[in-house]
Amino acid sequence: MKSSIPKIIAVVFLFSFSKLSFSQSLRLLWEKSVRVQTMQFSSNSNRLITGGTRSNCTTCGELNVWRLKDSALLSTMTYQQMGMTNDLDVSSNNRTIISGNGSVFCGGEGGCYAMFPGQFEYSISGTLLKFLNPSGDIIYSIKYSPDNTIIASGTGYNNTGVIKIYDTSYNLLRVLDGHQYSTNGLAFTPNGQYLVSGGDEGLIKIWDYKTGALIRQMFHGDYLDGGARIHVDVSPDGNYIASAGDGYNMVVKVWRVADGQLVYTFPLTGGSYGSSVVKFSPDGQYIVSGARLYGSGSLGWYGKIFVWQMSDGKLVNQIIDKEGHPANGGITAIAFSNKKNYFAYSLFDKLKVFSIVGGPQAIAESKTEPIQKKTGIGTTIFPNPFTSKTTIQYNLPFKQFVTIIIMDNAGIQVAELVHEEKEAGTYQTTFNADNLSAGIYFCKITTKNGFEVKKIVLYK
């Protein structure tokens, strides 16, 4: 595990309120090597609870409780019959944690079956209070009602995606028809009036969960063989729903709760495949989506965070993070705290926790280039801007392996210029952009010491 000593990451954000603008930054508080599928801050913002799989068992689940101020691991919750943790929720009084677990395992001639499915309730200190799985369903989503009197559980397996409504003594109150294959996302409106669900067939549904009545439904879309795996979140004022899906040509959509009308459609990336999660910022001013995307060539799987402004739908920031597992990299979960300006995201096997320096709990327009570690090779690019060809010059102080790629403004690799070991010395390589459209591109130079990213502008 890496040191918990706070450090500043050079990512600066700009916020605008009326005529006042000021700079903000993200401070990386700490990071851990842990596999995270879902996470949430406690309501008092003193703890972060994460759920995922164990490092030595990809079908076995666990929950971890971290103390935010110093990254101390306060407790780890696991159980012999606990499968992968798909979702979790923390009671608003910070006393208990519920989780939904299980995954589909396919192997050999035995076909496919549910691996360690079920739902759990633990005390915040790590004591197992309840294990429930009477039907063998995989639990893909689980949520407390705002007043902690109701637990909603979204199931799935063998084309059954019902939603089960329990009281806090786990008496089954009713079963909602839910979704065709699986219910992958659940969110209560802040006033506790409605339950919103997202399903594998691409539908979003709004329920009066107290009577079981379906109020309305909207079609987000499906992207991959009928499997959209829709995640949902409700704005802090309860007026809007954000939905995000999985597959090809992914989008985030924003809907009005009152009438189900589509307000915004935000494309995440063109022609890429992966999955995404979505959250409103605690002040409701921004919609943040974290995605697992795939880029051609050496870029491979990578993570990207998109930030849109709720007032006008403007995309105000994109953050690329390529850390994580080489085959499963990308953003798996994001979370905001309600207090103290914390923000966290996870990749496949890495958790990163930040404080938002300055005040507003939102992430807005970046005014710097992507996060990078200087290589010390003195890279220059000329001419820049350019119209057809530009030269990249760099100096190697010693023999080392060098990679130089060009990425477009979406972070997708469009060219690889260098990929070889070179002796010490000064080198030049040419980037020919005759077949590319005008716009902003990035040149990424990687050596054993780190990497640098230089912005280049192509005019036509």
Short mmCIF file of C-alpha atoms in Angstrom, two decimals:
data_model
loop_
_atom_site.label_atom_id
_atom_site.label_comp_id
_atom_site.label_asym_id
_atom_site.label_seq_id
_atom_site.Cartn_x
_atom_site.Cartn_y
_atom_site.Cartn_z
CA MET A 1 0.00 0.00 0.00
CA LYS A 2 1.14 3.51 -0.73
CA SER A 3 1.91 6.17 1.84
CA SER A 4 -1.04 8.07 3.25
CA ILE A 5 0.90 11.37 3.27
CA PRO A 6 -1.33 13.95 1.52
CA LYS A 7 -0.09 15.31 -1.78
CA ILE A 8 -1.36 17.81 -4.30
CA ILE A 9 -2.33 16.54 -7.74
CA ALA A 10 -1.92 19.27 -10.34
CA VAL A 11 -5.51 19.36 -11.51
CA VAL A 12 -7.08 22.80 -11.20
CA PHE A 13 -10.81 23.39 -11.58
CA LEU A 14 -12.76 26.59 -12.22
CA PHE A 15 -16.13 27.30 -10.60
CA SER A 16 -18.46 30.14 -11.58
CA PHE A 17 -21.19 31.58 -9.37
CA SER A 18 -22.89 34.64 -10.92
CA LYS A 19 -19.96 36.95 -11.78
CA LEU A 20 -17.52 35.38 -9.32
CA SER A 21 -14.94 32.87 -10.55
CA PHE A 22 -12.18 31.28 -8.52
CA SER A 23 -9.78 28.34 -8.77
CA GLN A 24 -10.20 25.01 -7.03
CA SER A 25 -8.05 21.91 -6.83
CA LEU A 26 -8.31 18.28 -5.89
CA ARG A 27 -5.98 17.12 -3.12
CA LEU A 28 -5.20 13.41 -3.22
CA LEU A 29 -5.52 12.36 0.42
CA TRP A 30 -4.69 8.68 0.04
CA GLU A 31 -5.00 5.66 -2.20
CA LYS A 32 -5.20 1.93 -1.53
CA SER A 33 -4.76 -1.25 -3.53
CA VAL A 34 -8.20 -2.84 -3.12
CA ARG A 35 -10.83 -4.18 -5.53
CA VAL A 36 -13.89 -1.92 -5.35
CA GLN A 37 -17.21 -2.32 -7.17
CA THR A 38 -19.29 0.05 -5.03
CA MET A 39 -18.72 2.60 -2.26
CA GLN A 40 -20.39 5.24 -0.14
CA PHE A 41 -19.39 7.85 2.44
CA SER A 42 -21.05 7.80 5.85
CA SER A 43 -23.49 10.68 6.32
CA ASN A 44 -21.13 12.36 8.81
CA SER A 45 -18.29 12.04 6.24
CA ASN A 46 -15.93 10.42 8.74
CA ARG A 47 -15.80 7.04 6.99
CA LEU A 48 -15.79 5.55 3.51
CA ILE A 49 -17.33 2.11 3.05
CA THR A 50 -16.24 0.09 0.02
CA GLY A 51 -17.41 -3.24 -1.36
CA GLY A 52 -15.97 -5.53 -4.01
CA THR A 53 -14.02 -8.76 -4.20
CA ARG A 54 -11.13 -10.18 -2.22
CA SER A 55 -7.68 -10.01 -3.78
CA ASN A 56 -7.30 -13.79 -3.61
CA CYS A 57 -10.83 -14.74 -4.74
CA THR A 58 -12.64 -13.02 -7.60
CA THR A 59 -16.00 -14.59 -6.68
CA CYS A 60 -15.74 -13.83 -2.93
CA GLY A 61 -16.95 -10.52 -1.57
CA GLU A 62 -15.95 -8.19 1.24
CA LEU A 63 -16.80 -4.83 2.77
CA ASN A 64 -14.17 -2.43 4.15
CA VAL A 65 -14.63 0.57 6.43
CA TRP A 66 -11.93 3.24 6.08
CA ARG A 67 -11.34 6.21 8.37
CA LEU A 68 -11.03 9.22 6.09
CA LYS A 69 -8.65 11.39 8.08
CA ASP A 70 -5.78 8.89 8.05
CA SER A 71 -6.90 6.02 5.71
CA ALA A 72 -6.94 3.52 8.61
CA LEU A 73 -8.83 0.31 7.81
CA LEU A 74 -11.26 0.08 10.73
CA SER A 75 -12.94 -3.20 9.83
CA THR A 76 -13.25 -5.80 7.07
CA MET A 77 -16.48 -7.73 6.74
CA THR A 78 -16.65 -11.00 4.87
CA TYR A 79 -18.47 -14.28 5.21
CA GLN A 80 -18.10 -17.81 3.92
CA GLN A 81 -21.16 -17.45 1.66
CA MET A 82 -20.51 -13.86 0.60
CA GLY A 83 -20.14 -13.43 -3.16
CA MET A 84 -18.93 -10.36 -5.04
CA THR A 85 -20.36 -7.17 -3.54
CA ASN A 86 -22.44 -5.48 -6.27
CA ASP A 87 -23.96 -2.66 -4.21
CA LEU A 88 -24.05 -1.30 -0.66
CA ASP A 89 -25.79 1.34 1.37
CA VAL A 90 -25.15 2.94 4.76
CA SER A 91 -28.01 3.89 7.06
CA SER A 92 -28.43 7.63 7.53
CA ASN A 93 -27.75 7.21 11.26
CA ASN A 94 -24.37 5.54 10.39
CA ARG A 95 -25.18 2.42 12.43
CA THR A 96 -25.55 -0.30 9.81
CA ILE A 97 -24.41 -1.31 6.31
CA ILE A 98 -26.38 -3.43 3.85
CA SER A 99 -24.90 -5.09 0.78
CA GLY A 100 -26.08 -7.02 -2.28
CA ASN A 101 -23.87 -9.90 -3.36
CA GLY A 102 -23.35 -12.67 -5.88
CA SER A 103 -22.23 -13.25 -9.45
CA VAL A 104 -22.81 -15.65 -12.32
CA PHE A 105 -20.13 -18.32 -12.68
CA CYS A 106 -19.83 -20.40 -15.86
CA GLY A 107 -17.34 -23.20 -16.23
CA GLY A 108 -16.77 -26.54 -17.90
CA GLU A 109 -19.74 -28.69 -18.78
CA GLY A 110 -21.61 -27.72 -15.64
CA GLY A 111 -23.17 -24.65 -17.23
CA CYS A 112 -23.70 -21.43 -15.30
CA TYR A 113 -24.92 -20.89 -11.77
CA ALA A 114 -25.19 -18.16 -9.14
CA MET A 115 -22.04 -17.96 -7.02
CA PHE A 116 -22.61 -17.06 -3.33
CA PRO A 117 -25.70 -14.84 -3.83
CA GLY A 118 -27.48 -12.97 -1.04
CA GLN A 119 -27.83 -9.78 0.96
CA PHE A 120 -26.15 -8.90 4.23
CA GLU A 121 -26.52 -6.42 7.04
CA TYR A 122 -23.58 -5.52 9.28
CA SER A 123 -23.12 -3.07 12.10
CA ILE A 124 -20.73 -0.23 11.29
CA SER A 125 -18.21 -1.95 13.60
CA GLY A 126 -18.30 -5.13 11.51
CA THR A 127 -20.72 -7.45 13.33
CA LEU A 128 -22.90 -9.62 11.05
CA LEU A 129 -26.55 -8.87 11.82
CA LYS A 130 -28.40 -10.56 8.97
CA PHE A 131 -27.84 -12.88 6.00
CA LEU A 132 -30.82 -13.25 3.71
CA ASN A 133 -31.30 -15.13 0.48
CA PRO A 134 -34.36 -17.36 0.55
CA SER A 135 -34.63 -17.79 -3.23
CA GLY A 136 -30.98 -17.87 -4.33
CA ASP A 137 -31.24 -14.59 -6.25
CA ILE A 138 -28.15 -12.54 -7.01
CA ILE A 139 -28.63 -9.12 -5.40
CA TYR A 140 -27.45 -6.46 -7.85
CA SER A 141 -28.74 -3.35 -6.04
CA ILE A 142 -29.82 -2.50 -2.50
CA LYS A 143 -30.91 0.71 -0.73
CA TYR A 144 -32.29 2.04 2.56
CA SER A 145 -35.20 4.47 2.41
CA PRO A 146 -34.23 7.98 3.62
CA ASP A 147 -35.79 7.32 7.05
CA ASN A 148 -34.18 3.84 7.34
CA THR A 149 -37.57 2.10 7.71
CA ILE A 150 -37.53 0.28 4.35
CA ILE A 151 -34.95 -1.83 2.50
CA ALA A 152 -35.32 -2.27 -1.27
CA SER A 153 -33.45 -5.15 -2.88
CA GLY A 154 -32.99 -5.52 -6.65
CA THR A 155 -32.50 -9.11 -7.81
CA GLY A 156 -31.44 -10.95 -10.92
CA TYR A 157 -30.65 -14.44 -12.20
CA ASN A 158 -32.42 -16.73 -14.67
CA ASN A 159 -34.25 -13.72 -16.15
CA THR A 160 -35.84 -12.61 -12.89
CA GLY A 161 -35.30 -8.99 -11.88
CA VAL A 162 -37.90 -8.46 -9.18
CA ILE A 163 -37.59 -5.82 -6.46
CA LYS A 164 -38.25 -6.95 -2.90
CA ILE A 165 -39.45 -4.46 -0.28
CA TYR A 166 -38.65 -5.29 3.37
CA ASP A 167 -39.10 -3.55 6.67
CA THR A 168 -36.07 -3.28 8.94
CA SER A 169 -36.97 -6.58 10.62
CA TYR A 170 -36.75 -8.16 7.16
CA ASN A 171 -40.43 -8.93 6.89
CA LEU A 172 -41.21 -9.07 3.16
CA LEU A 173 -43.85 -6.38 2.53
CA ARG A 174 -44.27 -6.72 -1.24
CA VAL A 175 -42.59 -7.76 -4.47
CA LEU A 176 -42.45 -5.39 -7.45
CA ASP A 177 -42.28 -6.83 -10.97
CA GLY A 178 -39.09 -4.87 -11.52
CA HIS A 179 -37.16 -5.68 -14.67
CA GLN A 180 -37.00 -8.47 -17.21
CA TYR A 181 -33.49 -9.75 -16.48
CA SER A 182 -32.03 -7.96 -13.48
CA THR A 183 -32.53 -4.78 -11.45
CA ASN A 184 -29.10 -3.15 -11.53
CA GLY A 185 -29.83 0.26 -10.02
CA LEU A 186 -32.01 1.56 -7.17
CA ALA A 187 -32.47 5.03 -5.67
CA PHE A 188 -35.10 6.54 -3.38
CA THR A 189 -36.22 10.13 -3.89
CA PRO A 190 -34.97 12.24 -0.95
CA ASN A 191 -38.51 12.77 0.40
CA GLY A 192 -39.07 9.01 0.43
CA GLN A 193 -42.07 9.20 -1.89
CA TYR A 194 -40.77 7.13 -4.80
CA LEU A 195 -38.31 4.35 -5.60
CA VAL A 196 -36.45 4.56 -8.92
CA SER A 197 -35.03 1.43 -10.56
CA GLY A 198 -32.86 0.66 -13.59
CA GLY A 199 -32.82 -2.69 -15.36
CA ASP A 200 -30.82 -4.85 -17.71
CA GLU A 201 -33.34 -4.41 -20.52
CA GLY A 202 -32.64 -0.64 -20.54
CA LEU A 203 -35.75 0.60 -18.72
CA ILE A 204 -36.01 3.10 -15.85
CA LYS A 205 -39.07 2.76 -13.61
CA ILE A 206 -40.57 5.03 -10.94
CA TRP A 207 -42.52 3.21 -8.22
CA ASP A 208 -44.85 4.02 -5.38
CA TYR A 209 -43.18 1.29 -3.35
CA LYS A 210 -45.70 1.65 -0.49
CA THR A 211 -48.52 0.39 -2.71
CA GLY A 212 -46.50 -1.38 -5.42
CA ALA A 213 -47.91 0.87 -8.15
CA LEU A 214 -45.75 1.64 -11.20
CA ILE A 215 -45.96 5.41 -11.71
CA ARG A 216 -44.12 5.63 -15.04
CA GLN A 217 -41.23 4.17 -17.00
CA MET A 218 -38.66 5.53 -19.47
CA PHE A 219 -36.40 3.77 -21.95
CA HIS A 220 -32.74 4.63 -21.51
CA GLY A 221 -31.66 2.17 -24.22
CA ASP A 222 -29.78 -1.09 -24.44
CA TYR A 223 -26.34 -1.46 -25.95
CA LEU A 224 -25.05 -4.99 -25.79
CA ASP A 225 -27.19 -8.03 -26.59
CA GLY A 226 -30.09 -6.64 -24.59
CA GLY A 227 -27.92 -6.03 -21.53
CA ALA A 228 -27.76 -2.37 -20.52
CA ARG A 229 -27.15 -2.70 -16.74
CA ILE A 230 -28.68 0.69 -15.96
CA HIS A 231 -27.42 2.66 -12.94
CA VAL A 232 -29.57 5.48 -11.54
CA ASP A 233 -29.24 8.42 -9.17
CA VAL A 234 -31.75 11.06 -7.99
CA SER A 235 -30.86 14.74 -7.64
CA PRO A 236 -30.72 16.19 -4.09
CA ASP A 237 -33.91 18.20 -4.71
CA GLY A 238 -35.71 15.07 -5.92
CA ASN A 239 -36.67 16.59 -9.28
CA TYR A 240 -34.37 14.70 -11.66
CA ILE A 241 -33.06 11.21 -12.39
CA ALA A 242 -29.69 10.51 -13.99
CA SER A 243 -29.19 7.16 -15.73
CA ALA A 244 -26.10 5.52 -17.19
CA GLY A 245 -25.70 2.26 -19.05
CA ASP A 246 -23.24 -0.30 -20.33
CA GLY A 247 -22.11 -1.34 -23.81
CA TYR A 248 -21.38 0.36 -27.11
CA ASN A 249 -22.00 4.09 -27.74
CA MET A 250 -22.84 4.72 -24.10
CA VAL A 251 -24.74 7.80 -22.95
CA VAL A 252 -25.85 9.42 -19.71
CA LYS A 253 -29.43 10.68 -19.66
CA VAL A 254 -31.26 13.06 -17.32
CA TRP A 255 -35.03 12.77 -16.79
CA ARG A 256 -37.66 14.81 -14.97
CA VAL A 257 -39.28 12.87 -12.13
CA ALA A 258 -42.63 14.69 -12.38
CA ASP A 259 -43.46 13.61 -15.95
CA GLY A 260 -40.61 11.35 -17.13
CA GLN A 261 -39.51 13.81 -19.81
CA LEU A 262 -35.95 13.54 -21.14
CA VAL A 263 -33.95 16.67 -20.26
CA TYR A 264 -30.40 15.87 -21.45
CA THR A 265 -28.54 13.18 -23.36
CA PHE A 266 -24.77 13.17 -22.79
CA PRO A 267 -22.59 10.94 -25.01
CA LEU A 268 -19.63 9.46 -23.13
CA THR A 269 -17.48 8.51 -26.09
CA GLY A 270 -17.95 7.51 -29.70
CA GLY A 271 -17.65 3.86 -30.67
CA SER A 272 -16.10 2.66 -27.41
CA TYR A 273 -17.25 -0.11 -25.13
CA GLY A 274 -17.36 -0.31 -21.37
CA SER A 275 -19.67 0.52 -18.48
CA SER A 276 -20.46 3.62 -16.51
CA VAL A 277 -21.76 4.84 -13.15
CA VAL A 278 -23.40 8.21 -12.47
CA LYS A 279 -23.90 10.58 -9.51
CA PHE A 280 -25.25 14.06 -8.86
CA SER A 281 -22.92 16.31 -6.86
CA PRO A 282 -24.32 16.99 -3.35
CA ASP A 283 -25.31 20.55 -4.30
CA GLY A 284 -27.12 19.29 -7.43
CA GLN A 285 -25.14 21.57 -9.76
CA TYR A 286 -23.21 18.84 -11.58
CA ILE A 287 -23.70 15.34 -12.95
CA VAL A 288 -20.59 13.15 -12.77
CA SER A 289 -20.12 9.87 -14.62
CA GLY A 290 -17.23 7.47 -14.35
CA ALA A 291 -16.69 5.07 -17.25
CA ARG A 292 -14.65 2.04 -18.23
CA LEU A 293 -13.61 2.62 -21.83
CA TYR A 294 -11.43 0.91 -24.37
CA GLY A 295 -9.02 2.71 -26.69
CA SER A 296 -7.14 1.19 -29.58
CA GLY A 297 -3.43 0.36 -29.51
CA SER A 298 -1.42 0.67 -26.31
CA LEU A 299 -4.06 2.81 -24.59
CA GLY A 300 -6.12 -0.30 -23.79
CA TRP A 301 -8.68 -0.15 -21.00
CA TYR A 302 -8.73 3.15 -19.15
CA GLY A 303 -10.90 5.21 -16.85
CA LYS A 304 -12.55 8.50 -17.61
CA ILE A 305 -14.64 10.88 -15.52
CA PHE A 306 -17.09 13.22 -17.26
CA VAL A 307 -18.59 16.28 -15.56
CA TRP A 308 -21.65 18.10 -16.90
CA GLN A 309 -23.26 21.27 -15.60
CA MET A 310 -26.89 20.71 -14.66
CA SER A 311 -28.03 24.24 -15.49
CA ASP A 312 -27.26 24.04 -19.21
CA GLY A 313 -25.95 20.53 -19.88
CA LYS A 314 -22.46 21.78 -20.75
CA LEU A 315 -19.56 19.31 -20.50
CA VAL A 316 -17.16 21.15 -18.20
CA ASN A 317 -14.46 18.56 -17.48
CA GLN A 318 -12.98 15.21 -18.51
CA ILE A 319 -10.38 13.40 -16.41
CA ILE A 320 -8.47 10.37 -17.72
CA ASP A 321 -6.96 7.81 -15.35
CA LYS A 322 -5.31 4.73 -16.86
CA GLU A 323 -4.24 3.09 -13.61
CA GLY A 324 -5.73 -0.19 -12.45
CA HIS A 325 -5.79 -3.74 -13.75
CA PRO A 326 -4.42 -3.94 -17.32
CA ALA A 327 -7.40 -5.95 -18.58
CA ASN A 328 -10.13 -4.36 -16.45
CA GLY A 329 -8.96 -0.80 -15.90
CA GLY A 330 -11.40 2.06 -15.69
CA ILE A 331 -13.74 3.70 -13.22
CA THR A 332 -15.85 1.17 -11.32
CA ALA A 333 -17.42 3.47 -8.71
CA ILE A 334 -17.61 7.15 -7.73
CA ALA A 335 -18.82 8.82 -4.54
CA PHE A 336 -19.30 12.27 -3.01
CA SER A 337 -19.52 13.04 0.69
CA ASN A 338 -22.37 15.19 1.98
CA LYS A 339 -19.98 17.09 4.24
CA LYS A 340 -16.29 18.10 4.29
CA ASN A 341 -15.91 18.11 0.47
CA TYR A 342 -14.66 14.57 -0.15
CA PHE A 343 -14.67 12.86 -3.55
CA ALA A 344 -13.56 9.31 -4.34
CA TYR A 345 -13.36 7.00 -7.30
CA SER A 346 -12.13 3.48 -7.81
CA LEU A 347 -10.51 1.57 -10.62
CA PHE A 348 -10.47 -2.22 -10.75
CA ASP A 349 -7.84 -2.62 -8.03
CA LYS A 350 -7.18 0.90 -6.78
CA LEU A 351 -9.14 3.30 -4.56
CA LYS A 352 -8.40 7.05 -4.64
CA VAL A 353 -9.78 9.55 -2.12
CA PHE A 354 -9.60 13.32 -2.61
CA SER A 355 -10.60 16.47 -0.79
CA ILE A 356 -12.08 19.26 -2.87
CA VAL A 357 -10.10 22.28 -1.74
CA GLY A 358 -12.02 25.52 -1.37
CA GLY A 359 -15.66 24.84 -0.60
CA PRO A 360 -18.21 23.92 -3.29
CA GLN A 361 -18.88 20.20 -3.55
CA ALA A 362 -18.56 19.98 -7.31
CA ILE A 363 -15.93 19.39 -9.96
CA ALA A 364 -15.86 21.86 -12.79
CA GLU A 365 -13.78 22.95 -15.75
CA SER A 366 -10.14 21.88 -15.80
CA LYS A 367 -7.67 24.54 -16.85
CA THR A 368 -4.64 22.27 -17.02
CA GLU A 369 -3.44 19.31 -19.01
CA PRO A 370 -4.06 15.73 -17.76
CA ILE A 371 -2.39 14.49 -14.57
CA GLN A 372 1.20 13.59 -15.34
CA LYS A 373 4.61 12.86 -13.87
CA LYS A 374 7.49 14.69 -15.56
CA THR A 375 10.00 12.50 -17.36
CA GLY A 376 12.80 15.09 -17.44
CA ILE A 377 13.56 14.55 -21.15
CA GLY A 378 12.91 18.15 -22.24
CA THR A 379 10.25 17.53 -24.88
CA THR A 380 9.51 20.29 -27.39
CA ILE A 381 6.93 20.26 -30.22
CA PHE A 382 7.24 22.59 -33.20
CA PRO A 383 5.37 24.07 -34.92
CA ASN A 384 2.43 24.12 -32.51
CA PRO A 385 -0.25 24.93 -33.64
CA PHE A 386 0.37 23.19 -36.98
CA THR A 387 -1.51 22.51 -40.21
CA SER A 388 -0.18 19.16 -41.47
CA LYS A 389 3.03 17.94 -39.79
CA THR A 390 4.79 18.74 -36.56
CA THR A 391 8.10 17.62 -35.03
CA ILE A 392 8.52 16.18 -31.53
CA GLN A 393 12.04 16.57 -30.16
CA TYR A 394 13.24 14.91 -26.95
CA ASN A 395 16.50 14.25 -25.15
CA LEU A 396 17.33 10.98 -23.39
CA PRO A 397 19.95 11.32 -20.61
CA PHE A 398 20.51 7.53 -20.60
CA LYS A 399 19.51 4.39 -22.50
CA GLN A 400 15.83 3.60 -21.93
CA PHE A 401 12.56 2.45 -23.51
CA VAL A 402 10.42 5.24 -24.98
CA THR A 403 6.81 5.29 -26.16
CA ILE A 404 5.22 8.27 -27.90
CA ILE A 405 1.55 8.19 -28.83
CA ILE A 406 -0.97 10.77 -30.04
CA MET A 407 -4.47 10.87 -28.52
CA ASP A 408 -7.51 12.84 -29.60
CA ASN A 409 -9.49 15.11 -27.29
CA ALA A 410 -11.54 12.11 -26.07
CA GLY A 411 -8.37 10.27 -24.98
CA ILE A 412 -8.44 7.76 -27.86
CA GLN A 413 -5.10 6.87 -29.45
CA VAL A 414 -4.85 7.95 -33.10
CA ALA A 415 -1.14 7.30 -33.74
CA GLU A 416 1.92 5.60 -32.26
CA LEU A 417 5.17 7.33 -33.23
CA VAL A 418 7.81 5.62 -31.07
CA HIS A 419 7.84 2.30 -29.25
CA GLU A 420 11.42 1.10 -28.74
CA GLU A 421 14.53 1.23 -26.58
CA LYS A 422 16.93 4.05 -27.47
CA GLU A 423 20.46 5.02 -26.53
CA ALA A 424 21.15 8.32 -24.76
CA GLY A 425 20.93 11.30 -27.10
CA THR A 426 18.63 13.82 -28.80
CA TYR A 427 15.91 12.52 -31.11
CA GLN A 428 13.17 13.85 -33.37
CA THR A 429 10.01 12.21 -34.70
CA THR A 430 7.37 13.58 -37.04
CA PHE A 431 3.61 13.47 -36.52
CA ASN A 432 1.76 13.53 -39.86
CA ALA A 433 -1.88 14.59 -39.35
CA ASP A 434 -2.99 14.77 -42.98
CA ASN A 435 -5.73 12.19 -42.40
CA LEU A 436 -7.05 13.74 -39.17
CA SER A 437 -9.62 16.44 -38.54
CA ALA A 438 -8.72 19.82 -37.09
CA GLY A 439 -8.87 20.03 -33.32
CA ILE A 440 -6.99 19.51 -30.04
CA TYR A 441 -4.75 16.45 -29.64
CA PHE A 442 -2.39 15.24 -26.93
CA CYS A 443 1.13 13.85 -27.30
CA LYS A 444 1.97 11.37 -24.52
CA ILE A 445 5.66 10.54 -23.97
CA THR A 446 6.34 7.63 -21.61
CA THR A 447 9.71 6.54 -20.18
CA LYS A 448 10.77 4.52 -17.12
CA ASN A 449 10.58 7.71 -15.01
CA GLY A 450 6.93 8.46 -15.79
CA PHE A 451 5.06 10.25 -18.53
CA GLU A 452 4.34 13.71 -19.91
CA VAL A 453 1.34 14.90 -21.89
CA LYS A 454 1.68 17.88 -24.26
CA LYS A 455 -1.28 19.57 -25.90
CA ILE A 456 -1.02 20.16 -29.65
CA VAL A 457 -3.45 22.02 -31.91
CA LEU A 458 -4.15 21.02 -35.51
CA TYR A 459 -5.52 23.63 -37.91
CA LYS A 460 -6.82 22.80 -41.39
#
